[in-house]
CSV table of C-alpha atoms in Angstrom, one decimal:
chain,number,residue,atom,x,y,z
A,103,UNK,CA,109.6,67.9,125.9
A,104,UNK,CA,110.2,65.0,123.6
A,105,UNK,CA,109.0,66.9,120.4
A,106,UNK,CA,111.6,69.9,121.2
A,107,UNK,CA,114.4,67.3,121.8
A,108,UNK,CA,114.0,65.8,117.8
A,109,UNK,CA,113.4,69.2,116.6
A,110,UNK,CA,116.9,70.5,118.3
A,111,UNK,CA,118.6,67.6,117.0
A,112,UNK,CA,117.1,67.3,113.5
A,113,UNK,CA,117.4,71.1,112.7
A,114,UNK,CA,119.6,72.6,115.4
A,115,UNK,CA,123.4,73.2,114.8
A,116,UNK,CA,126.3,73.4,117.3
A,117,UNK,CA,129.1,75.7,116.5
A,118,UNK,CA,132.3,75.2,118.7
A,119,UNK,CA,131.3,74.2,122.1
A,120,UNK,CA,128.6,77.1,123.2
A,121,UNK,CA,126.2,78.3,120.3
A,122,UNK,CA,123.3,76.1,119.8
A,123,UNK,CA,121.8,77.6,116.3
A,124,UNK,CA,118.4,76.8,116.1
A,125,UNK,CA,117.7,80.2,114.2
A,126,UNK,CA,115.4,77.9,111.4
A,127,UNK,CA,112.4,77.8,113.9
A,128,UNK,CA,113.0,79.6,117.2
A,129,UNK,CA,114.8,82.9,117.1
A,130,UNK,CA,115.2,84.3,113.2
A,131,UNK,CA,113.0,82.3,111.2
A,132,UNK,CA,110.1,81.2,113.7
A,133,UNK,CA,107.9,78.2,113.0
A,134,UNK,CA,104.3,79.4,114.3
A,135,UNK,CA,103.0,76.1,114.3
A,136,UNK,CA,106.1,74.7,117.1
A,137,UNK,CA,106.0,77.8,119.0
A,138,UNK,CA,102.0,76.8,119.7
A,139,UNK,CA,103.1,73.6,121.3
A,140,UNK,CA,105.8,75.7,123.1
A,141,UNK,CA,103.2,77.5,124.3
A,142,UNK,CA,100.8,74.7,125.3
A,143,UNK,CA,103.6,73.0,127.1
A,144,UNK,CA,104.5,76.2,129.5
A,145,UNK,CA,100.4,76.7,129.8
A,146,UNK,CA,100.4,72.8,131.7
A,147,UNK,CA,103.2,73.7,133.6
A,148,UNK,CA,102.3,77.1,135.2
A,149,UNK,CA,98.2,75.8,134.9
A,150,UNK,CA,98.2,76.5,138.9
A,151,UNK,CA,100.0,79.6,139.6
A,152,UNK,CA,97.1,82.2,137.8
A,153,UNK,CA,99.2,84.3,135.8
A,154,UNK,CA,98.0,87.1,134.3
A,155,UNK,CA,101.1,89.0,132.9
A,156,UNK,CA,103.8,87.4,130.9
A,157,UNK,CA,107.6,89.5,131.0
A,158,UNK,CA,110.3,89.1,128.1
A,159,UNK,CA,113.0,90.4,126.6
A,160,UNK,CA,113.5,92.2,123.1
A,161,UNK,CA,113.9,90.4,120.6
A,162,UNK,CA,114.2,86.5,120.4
A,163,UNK,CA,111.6,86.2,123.5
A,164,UNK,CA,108.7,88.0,122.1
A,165,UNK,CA,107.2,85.5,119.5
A,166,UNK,CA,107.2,82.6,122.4
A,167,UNK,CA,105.8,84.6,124.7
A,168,UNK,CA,102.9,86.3,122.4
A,169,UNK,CA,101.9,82.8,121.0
A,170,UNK,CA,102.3,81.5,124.9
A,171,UNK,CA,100.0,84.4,126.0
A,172,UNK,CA,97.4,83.0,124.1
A,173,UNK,CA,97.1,79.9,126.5
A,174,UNK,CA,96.2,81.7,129.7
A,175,UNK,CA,93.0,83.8,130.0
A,176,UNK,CA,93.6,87.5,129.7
A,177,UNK,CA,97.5,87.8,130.1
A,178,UNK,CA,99.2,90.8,128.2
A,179,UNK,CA,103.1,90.4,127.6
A,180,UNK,CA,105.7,93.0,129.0
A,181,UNK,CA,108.9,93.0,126.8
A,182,UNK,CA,111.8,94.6,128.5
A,183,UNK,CA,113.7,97.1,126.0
A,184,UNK,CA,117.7,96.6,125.6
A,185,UNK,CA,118.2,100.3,123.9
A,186,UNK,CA,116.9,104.0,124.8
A,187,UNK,CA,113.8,104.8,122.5
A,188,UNK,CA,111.7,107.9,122.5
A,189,UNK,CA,108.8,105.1,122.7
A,190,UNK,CA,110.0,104.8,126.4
A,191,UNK,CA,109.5,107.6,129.0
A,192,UNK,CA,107.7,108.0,132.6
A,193,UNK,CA,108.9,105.8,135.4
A,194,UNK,CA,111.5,103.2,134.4
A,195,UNK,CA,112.4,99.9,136.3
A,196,UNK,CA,116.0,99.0,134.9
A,197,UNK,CA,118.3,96.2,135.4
A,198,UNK,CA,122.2,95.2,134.0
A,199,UNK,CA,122.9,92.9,132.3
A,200,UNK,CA,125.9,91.2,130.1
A,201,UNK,CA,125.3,89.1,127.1
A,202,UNK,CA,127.4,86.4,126.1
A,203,UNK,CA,126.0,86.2,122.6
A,204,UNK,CA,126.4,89.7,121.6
A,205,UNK,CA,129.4,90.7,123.5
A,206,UNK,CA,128.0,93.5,125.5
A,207,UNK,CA,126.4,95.2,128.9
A,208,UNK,CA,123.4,97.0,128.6
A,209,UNK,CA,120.3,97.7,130.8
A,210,UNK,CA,117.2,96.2,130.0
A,211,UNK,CA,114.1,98.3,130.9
A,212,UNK,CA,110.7,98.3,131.5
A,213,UNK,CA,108.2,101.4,132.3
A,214,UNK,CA,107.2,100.6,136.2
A,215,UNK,CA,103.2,101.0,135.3
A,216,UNK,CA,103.1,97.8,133.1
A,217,UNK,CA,104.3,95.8,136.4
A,218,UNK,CA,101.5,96.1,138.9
A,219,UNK,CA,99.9,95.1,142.3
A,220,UNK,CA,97.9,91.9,141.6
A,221,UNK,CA,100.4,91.5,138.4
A,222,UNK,CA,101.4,87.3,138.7
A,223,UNK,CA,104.3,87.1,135.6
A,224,UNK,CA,105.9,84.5,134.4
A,225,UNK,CA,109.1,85.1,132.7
A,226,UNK,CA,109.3,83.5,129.3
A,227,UNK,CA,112.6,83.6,127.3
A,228,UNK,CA,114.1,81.1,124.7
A,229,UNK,CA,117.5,80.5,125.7
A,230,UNK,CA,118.6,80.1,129.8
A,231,UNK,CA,122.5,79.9,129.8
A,232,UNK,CA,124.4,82.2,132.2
A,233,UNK,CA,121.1,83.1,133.7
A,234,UNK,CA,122.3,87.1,133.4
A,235,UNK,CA,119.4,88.1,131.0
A,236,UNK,CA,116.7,85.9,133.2
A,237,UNK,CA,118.5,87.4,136.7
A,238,UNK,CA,118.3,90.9,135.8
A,239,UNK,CA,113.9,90.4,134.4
A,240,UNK,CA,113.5,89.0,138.2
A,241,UNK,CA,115.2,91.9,139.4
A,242,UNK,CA,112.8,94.0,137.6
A,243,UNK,CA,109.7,92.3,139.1
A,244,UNK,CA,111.5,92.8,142.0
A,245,UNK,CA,111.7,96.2,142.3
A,246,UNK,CA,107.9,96.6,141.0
A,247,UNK,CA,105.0,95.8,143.2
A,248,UNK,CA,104.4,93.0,141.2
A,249,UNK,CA,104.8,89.0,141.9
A,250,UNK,CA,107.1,86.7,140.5
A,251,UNK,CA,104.9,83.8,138.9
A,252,UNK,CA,108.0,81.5,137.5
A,253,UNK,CA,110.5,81.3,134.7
A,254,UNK,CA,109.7,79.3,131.2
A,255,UNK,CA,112.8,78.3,129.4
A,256,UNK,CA,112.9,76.6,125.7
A,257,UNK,CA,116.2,75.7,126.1
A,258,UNK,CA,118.7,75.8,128.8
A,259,UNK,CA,122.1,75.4,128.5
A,260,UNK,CA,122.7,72.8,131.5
A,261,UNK,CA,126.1,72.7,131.3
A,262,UNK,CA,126.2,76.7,132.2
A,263,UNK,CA,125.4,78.3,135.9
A,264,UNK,CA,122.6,79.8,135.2
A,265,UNK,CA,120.0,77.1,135.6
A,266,UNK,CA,121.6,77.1,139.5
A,267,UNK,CA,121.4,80.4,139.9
A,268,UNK,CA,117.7,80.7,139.4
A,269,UNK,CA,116.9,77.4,141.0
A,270,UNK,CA,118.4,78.7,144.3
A,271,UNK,CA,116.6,81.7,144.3
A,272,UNK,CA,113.4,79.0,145.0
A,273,UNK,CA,111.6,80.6,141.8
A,274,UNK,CA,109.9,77.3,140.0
A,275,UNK,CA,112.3,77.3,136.5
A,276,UNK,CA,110.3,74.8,134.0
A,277,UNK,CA,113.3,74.1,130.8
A,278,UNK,CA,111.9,72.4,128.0
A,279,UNK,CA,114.9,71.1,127.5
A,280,UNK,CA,118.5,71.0,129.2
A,281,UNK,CA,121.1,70.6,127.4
A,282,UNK,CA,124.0,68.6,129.0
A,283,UNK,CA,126.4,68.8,126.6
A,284,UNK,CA,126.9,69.6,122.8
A,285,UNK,CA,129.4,69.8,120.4
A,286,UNK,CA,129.2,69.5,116.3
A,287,UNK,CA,128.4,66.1,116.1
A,288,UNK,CA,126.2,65.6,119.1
A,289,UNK,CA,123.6,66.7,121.6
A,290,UNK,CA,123.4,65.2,124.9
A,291,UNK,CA,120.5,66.0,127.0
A,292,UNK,CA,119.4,66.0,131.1
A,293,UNK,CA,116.3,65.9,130.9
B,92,UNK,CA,89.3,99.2,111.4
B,93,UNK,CA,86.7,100.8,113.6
B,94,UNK,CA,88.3,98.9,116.6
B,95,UNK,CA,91.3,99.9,116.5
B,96,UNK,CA,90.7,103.8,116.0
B,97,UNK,CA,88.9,103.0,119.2
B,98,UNK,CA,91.8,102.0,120.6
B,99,UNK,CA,94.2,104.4,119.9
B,100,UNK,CA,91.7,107.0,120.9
B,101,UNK,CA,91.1,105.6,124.5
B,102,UNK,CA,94.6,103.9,124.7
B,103,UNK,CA,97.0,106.2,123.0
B,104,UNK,CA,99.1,109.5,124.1
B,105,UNK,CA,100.4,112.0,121.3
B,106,UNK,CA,103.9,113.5,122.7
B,107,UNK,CA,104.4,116.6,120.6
B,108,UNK,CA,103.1,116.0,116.9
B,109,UNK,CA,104.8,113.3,115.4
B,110,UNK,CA,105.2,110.7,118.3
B,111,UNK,CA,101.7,108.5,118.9
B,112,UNK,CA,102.1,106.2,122.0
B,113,UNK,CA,100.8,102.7,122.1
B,114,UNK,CA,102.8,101.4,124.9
B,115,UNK,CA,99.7,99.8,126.7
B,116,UNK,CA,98.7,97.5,123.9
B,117,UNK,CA,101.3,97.8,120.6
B,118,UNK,CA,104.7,98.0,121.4
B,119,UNK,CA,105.8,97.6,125.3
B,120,UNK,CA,103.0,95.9,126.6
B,121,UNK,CA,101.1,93.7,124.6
B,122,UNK,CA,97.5,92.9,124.4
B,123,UNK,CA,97.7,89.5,122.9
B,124,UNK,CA,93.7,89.3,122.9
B,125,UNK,CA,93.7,92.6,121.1
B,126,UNK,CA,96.5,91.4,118.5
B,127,UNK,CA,94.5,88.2,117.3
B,128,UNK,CA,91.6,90.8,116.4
B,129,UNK,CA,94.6,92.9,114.1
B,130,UNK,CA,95.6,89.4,112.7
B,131,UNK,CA,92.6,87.9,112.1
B,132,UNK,CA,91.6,91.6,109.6
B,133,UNK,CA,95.1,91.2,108.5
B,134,UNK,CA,94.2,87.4,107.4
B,135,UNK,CA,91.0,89.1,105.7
B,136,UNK,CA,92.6,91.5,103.5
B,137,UNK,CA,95.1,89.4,102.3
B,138,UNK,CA,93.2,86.0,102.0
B,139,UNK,CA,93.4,85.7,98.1
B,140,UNK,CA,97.5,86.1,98.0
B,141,UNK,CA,98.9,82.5,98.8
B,142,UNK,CA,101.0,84.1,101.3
B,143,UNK,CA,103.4,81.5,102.7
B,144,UNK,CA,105.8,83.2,104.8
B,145,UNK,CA,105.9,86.7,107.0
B,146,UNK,CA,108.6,88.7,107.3
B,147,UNK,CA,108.8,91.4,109.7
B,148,UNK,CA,111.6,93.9,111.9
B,149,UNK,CA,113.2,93.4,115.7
B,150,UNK,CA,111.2,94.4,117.9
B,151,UNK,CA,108.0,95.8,117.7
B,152,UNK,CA,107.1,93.7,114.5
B,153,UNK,CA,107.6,90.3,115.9
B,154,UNK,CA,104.4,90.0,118.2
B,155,UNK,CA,102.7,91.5,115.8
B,156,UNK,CA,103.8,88.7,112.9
B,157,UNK,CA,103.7,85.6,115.2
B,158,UNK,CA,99.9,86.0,116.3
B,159,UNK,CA,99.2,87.4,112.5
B,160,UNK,CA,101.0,84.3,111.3
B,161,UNK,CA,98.2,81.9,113.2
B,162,UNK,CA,95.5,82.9,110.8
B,163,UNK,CA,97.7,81.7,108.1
B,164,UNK,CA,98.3,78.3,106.9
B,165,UNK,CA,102.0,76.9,107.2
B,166,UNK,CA,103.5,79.9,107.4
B,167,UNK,CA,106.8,81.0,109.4
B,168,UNK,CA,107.9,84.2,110.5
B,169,UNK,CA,111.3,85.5,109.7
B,170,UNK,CA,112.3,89.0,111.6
B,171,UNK,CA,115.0,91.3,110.3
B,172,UNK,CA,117.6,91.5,112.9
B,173,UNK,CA,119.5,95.4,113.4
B,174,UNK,CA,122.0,94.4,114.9
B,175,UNK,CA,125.3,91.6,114.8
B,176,UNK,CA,124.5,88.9,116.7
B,177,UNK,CA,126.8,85.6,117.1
B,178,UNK,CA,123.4,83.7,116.0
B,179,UNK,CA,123.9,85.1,112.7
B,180,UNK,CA,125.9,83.6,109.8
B,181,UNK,CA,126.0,82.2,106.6
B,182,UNK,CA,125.1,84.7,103.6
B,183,UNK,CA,123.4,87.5,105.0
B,184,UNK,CA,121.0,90.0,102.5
B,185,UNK,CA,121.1,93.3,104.2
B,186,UNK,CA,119.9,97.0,103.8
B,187,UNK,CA,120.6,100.5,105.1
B,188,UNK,CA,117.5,101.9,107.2
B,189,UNK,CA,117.0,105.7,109.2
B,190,UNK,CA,115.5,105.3,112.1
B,191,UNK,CA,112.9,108.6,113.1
B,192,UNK,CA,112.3,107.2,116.7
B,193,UNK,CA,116.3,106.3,117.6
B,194,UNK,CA,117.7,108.6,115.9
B,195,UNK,CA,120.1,106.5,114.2
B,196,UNK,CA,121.1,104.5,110.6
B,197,UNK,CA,122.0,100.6,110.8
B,198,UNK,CA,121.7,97.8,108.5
B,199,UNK,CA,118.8,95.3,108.7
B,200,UNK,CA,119.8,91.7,108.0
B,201,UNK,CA,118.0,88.6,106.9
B,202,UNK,CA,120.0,85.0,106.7
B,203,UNK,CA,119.4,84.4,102.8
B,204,UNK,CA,118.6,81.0,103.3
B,205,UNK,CA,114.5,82.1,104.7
B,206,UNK,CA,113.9,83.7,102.1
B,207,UNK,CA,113.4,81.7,99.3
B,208,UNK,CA,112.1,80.6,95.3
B,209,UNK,CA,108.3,80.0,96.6
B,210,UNK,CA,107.8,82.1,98.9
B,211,UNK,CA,105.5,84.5,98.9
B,212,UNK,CA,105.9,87.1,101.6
B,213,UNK,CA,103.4,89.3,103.8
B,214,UNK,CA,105.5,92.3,105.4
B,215,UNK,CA,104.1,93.1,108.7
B,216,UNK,CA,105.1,96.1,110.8
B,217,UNK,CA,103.7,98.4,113.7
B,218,UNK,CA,103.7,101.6,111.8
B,219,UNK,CA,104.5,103.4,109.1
B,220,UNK,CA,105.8,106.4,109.4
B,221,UNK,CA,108.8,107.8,106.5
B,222,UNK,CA,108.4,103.9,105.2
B,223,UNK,CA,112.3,103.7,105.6
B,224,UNK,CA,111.9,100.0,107.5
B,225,UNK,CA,109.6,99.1,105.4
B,226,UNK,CA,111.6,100.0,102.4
B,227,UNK,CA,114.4,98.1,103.9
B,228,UNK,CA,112.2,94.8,104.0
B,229,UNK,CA,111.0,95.2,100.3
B,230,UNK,CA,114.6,95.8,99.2
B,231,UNK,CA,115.8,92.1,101.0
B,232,UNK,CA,113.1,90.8,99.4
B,233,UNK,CA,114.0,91.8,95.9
B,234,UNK,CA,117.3,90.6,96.8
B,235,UNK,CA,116.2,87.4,97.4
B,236,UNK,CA,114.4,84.7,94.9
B,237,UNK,CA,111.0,85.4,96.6
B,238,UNK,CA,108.1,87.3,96.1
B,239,UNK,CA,106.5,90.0,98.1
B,240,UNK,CA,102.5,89.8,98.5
B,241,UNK,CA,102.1,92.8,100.2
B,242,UNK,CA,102.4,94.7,103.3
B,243,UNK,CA,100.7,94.7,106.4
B,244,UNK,CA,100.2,97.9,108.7
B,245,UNK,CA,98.6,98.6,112.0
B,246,UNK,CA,99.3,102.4,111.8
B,247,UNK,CA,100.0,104.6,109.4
B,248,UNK,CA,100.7,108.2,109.7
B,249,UNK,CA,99.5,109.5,106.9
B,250,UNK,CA,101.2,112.6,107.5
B,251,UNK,CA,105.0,111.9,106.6
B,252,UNK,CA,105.2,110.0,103.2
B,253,UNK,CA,106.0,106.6,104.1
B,254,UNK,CA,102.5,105.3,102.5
B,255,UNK,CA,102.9,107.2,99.7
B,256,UNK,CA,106.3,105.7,98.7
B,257,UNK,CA,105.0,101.9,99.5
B,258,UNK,CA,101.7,102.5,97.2
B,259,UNK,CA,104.1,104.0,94.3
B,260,UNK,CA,106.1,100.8,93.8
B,261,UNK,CA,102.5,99.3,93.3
B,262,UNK,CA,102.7,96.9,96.3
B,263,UNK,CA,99.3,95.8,98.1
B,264,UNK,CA,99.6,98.1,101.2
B,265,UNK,CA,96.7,97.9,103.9
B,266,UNK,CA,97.3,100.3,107.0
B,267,UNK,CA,94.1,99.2,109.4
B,268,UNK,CA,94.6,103.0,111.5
B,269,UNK,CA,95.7,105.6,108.8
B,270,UNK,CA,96.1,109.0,111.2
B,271,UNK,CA,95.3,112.1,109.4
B,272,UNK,CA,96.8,114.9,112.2
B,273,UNK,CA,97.6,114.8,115.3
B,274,UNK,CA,98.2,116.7,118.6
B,275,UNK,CA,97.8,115.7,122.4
B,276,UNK,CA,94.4,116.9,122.0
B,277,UNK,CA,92.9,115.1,119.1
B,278,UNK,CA,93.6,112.2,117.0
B,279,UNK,CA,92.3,112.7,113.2
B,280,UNK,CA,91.7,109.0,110.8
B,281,UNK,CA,91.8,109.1,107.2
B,282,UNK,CA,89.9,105.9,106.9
């Protein structure tokens, strides 16, 4: 996605040789208007496959996948939970999974009833780099009764596993953009 | 908002007497179609204030925001993040905040550089309850060089104090669903 490509390079910023900042319009300040044509972009490429449930993950993946909601026909959004709540009870699906970006392992859950029989979901995150966090969502829908749609990506981190690991699992993996290689002064991308 | 009353009736569980559950539309799952109804009222009641920016709380707040923020003109979300994150640097305004529902303390942050001289900010959350969060928000807003507009509720309980405290530092607070009592029998609305 060509537009995502300038915006990445005009406002993102690499520190060291892993963190891509784009926090000015994608995951702490979120431009509204962008994430629409985000959302367009993953509509056209899932247009076939009938989803009607979309599955993310607290925090940074809500906003895309609330404004990307809006461009299929009836399709509520599941957002799996990193921490215990008193919010969450009943029957809980749960997965493991390690973050690179804050340091930790935690399980991600979601309560079984939002993942249904009939339920087509496509997984929409913001960032794909060691695929743990994407792994352990497919893993959820997994265990429910549920069926796994695909996986929508803003940004993957080609130079990372993860885009392999999810590819060889035959689930379709659409990336907005893949980043090939980044440092302070510049971006390269695959795609 | 006669709809939403509806909703919570039909939709919603009271555990005990303080927690309301909204799980199947609010703050697990998501009814997108139901959120664009909440944003578009939101837009209503606050059409007069030039608001240019919304600034909301990780993670129930952010679905909320993004869909509210489409009824807006030009205007960006920024949500409060609770917890470190490698993502986040630069000067950080912060602010202590008591959670009821985990049980814990633990400083909100907000990169300085969204909030700024201009903007005029909507605070959007999924409930009020003690007003702690929202207190927090208002608080990094002060710190900052912009101006708050107002606040923007879905629920209220208009049991604890948390509305009371917003309305006494004389800042526009609409609540669309302001519950009166509850128990796992009834639900009682103020408005």
């Amino acid at each position: 996605m060509e537009l995502l490509k300038e915006k990445i390079r005009q406002d993102g910023a690499v520190k060291g040789e892993t963190i891509l900042k784009v926090d000015s319009f994608l995951n702490h300040q979120l431009d509204i208007d962008f994430l629409h044509k985000i959302g367009e972009e993953f509509a056209r490429r899932f247009k076939n496959k009938k989803i009607n449930k979309i599955l993310t993950i607290e925090a940074s993946g809500i906003a895309i996948a609330a404004i990307t909601s809006t461009y299929f026909e009836n399709c509520p959004v599941v957002f799996a939970k990193k921490s215990q709540s008193k919010n969450l009870d009943g029957e809980l699906l749960s997965s493991q999974v390690t973050s690179y970006t804050r340091g930790t392992t935690f399980n991600i859950q979601v309560a079984e009833k939002f993942l249904k029989e009939g339920d087509n979901v496509l997984v929409v995150d913001d960032f794909l780099a060691s695929g743990n966090a994407l792994l352990g969502l497919l893993d959820i829908i997994n265990q429910s009764s549920a069926t796994i749609a695909g996986c929508a990506i803003v940004i993957e981190k080609g130079f990372e596993d993860g885009g392999k690991r999810i590819r060889e699992t035959g689930v379709q993996l659409e990336s907005l953009a893949i980043i090939k290689s980044m440092n302070p002064k510049t971006i390269e991308f695959e795609n």
